[in-house]
């Protein structure tokens, strides 16, 4: 489970519409949980913080970019005098539609740490409970799981999609601040060794009801409270 991640933002795409220093100050006020480096002359700035906080910042910037691209569309339809700027914004519009498609709430996307996603599914399954008009699907790619929330019912139910997204995001942020992970590697890849570890985990699990055990072919991941998973891992190894 990531405790901190770093990203480099390219703010140069906003320089024609905003004073970058003012935009950075707006972002800092909105994202108090993040740490920012100095703004470079090429428009790049580094940002560091928790994965959910950076994900929320990305969504904010993509919405900002989308609003600019839509504004450019309206202006171009009137003047047809900004083809170069239009080409740049077309790329932004495509990127935005992939991540924040459905500002009206019909479709939403949440990007989660895979370990947090597994923990939520196991211990907080009610977070993913939806009515018959909302469908949730997921795609896991290594450490990242993307959750898709889509409304398949009436447009009047579109707001439910946004509520589900916010519920998942809020729960993931809470867990991100408390969860850690220990990993037990198999010294041998024999069936007997894996069975012994499985037996040890099953015997200890009743004493650690808030610990999640995720078995793989080469190792076992233990996710939960730092003190509990450290103690659990030590006993399993012994």
Short mmCIF file of N, CA, C and O in Angstrom, two decimals, residues 72 75-86:
data_model
loop_
_atom_site.label_atom_id
_atom_site.label_comp_id
_atom_site.label_asym_id
_atom_site.label_seq_id
_atom_site.Cartn_x
_atom_site.Cartn_y
_atom_site.Cartn_z
N UNK A 72 -13.08 26.72 -25.99
CA UNK A 72 -12.43 26.90 -27.29
C UNK A 72 -13.33 26.46 -28.43
O UNK A 72 -13.33 27.06 -29.51
N UNK A 75 -15.77 29.25 -29.09
CA UNK A 75 -15.13 30.40 -29.73
C UNK A 75 -14.74 30.09 -31.16
O UNK A 75 -14.87 30.93 -32.04
N UNK A 76 -14.30 28.87 -31.42
CA UNK A 76 -13.88 28.51 -32.78
C UNK A 76 -15.07 28.48 -33.72
O UNK A 76 -14.96 28.86 -34.89
N UNK A 77 -16.21 28.05 -33.22
CA UNK A 77 -17.40 28.00 -34.07
C UNK A 77 -17.80 29.40 -34.52
O UNK A 77 -18.46 29.56 -35.55
N UNK A 78 -17.39 30.42 -33.76
CA UNK A 78 -17.72 31.79 -34.11
C UNK A 78 -16.65 32.45 -34.98
O UNK A 78 -16.95 33.21 -35.89
N UNK A 79 -15.38 32.15 -34.69
CA UNK A 79 -14.30 32.89 -35.35
C UNK A 79 -13.49 32.06 -36.34
O UNK A 79 -13.00 32.57 -37.33
N UNK A 80 -13.28 30.77 -36.06
CA UNK A 80 -12.44 29.89 -36.87
C UNK A 80 -11.04 30.47 -37.05
O UNK A 80 -10.41 30.33 -38.09
N UNK A 81 -10.51 31.14 -36.02
CA UNK A 81 -9.23 31.81 -36.14
C UNK A 81 -8.16 31.21 -35.24
O UNK A 81 -7.10 31.78 -35.10
N UNK A 82 -8.44 30.01 -34.59
CA UNK A 82 -7.45 29.46 -33.67
C UNK A 82 -7.20 27.97 -33.93
O UNK A 82 -7.37 27.15 -33.06
N UNK A 83 -6.80 27.60 -35.16
CA UNK A 83 -6.63 26.17 -35.47
C UNK A 83 -5.53 25.52 -34.64
O UNK A 83 -5.66 24.36 -34.25
N UNK A 84 -4.44 26.24 -34.37
CA UNK A 84 -3.33 25.62 -33.63
C UNK A 84 -3.75 25.32 -32.20
O UNK A 84 -3.46 24.27 -31.65
N UNK A 85 -4.43 26.28 -31.58
CA UNK A 85 -4.90 26.09 -30.21
C UNK A 85 -5.94 24.96 -30.16
O UNK A 85 -5.96 24.15 -29.24
N UNK A 86 -6.77 24.87 -31.17
CA UNK A 86 -7.81 23.85 -31.23
C UNK A 86 -7.21 22.45 -31.26
O UNK A 86 -7.68 21.53 -30.62
#
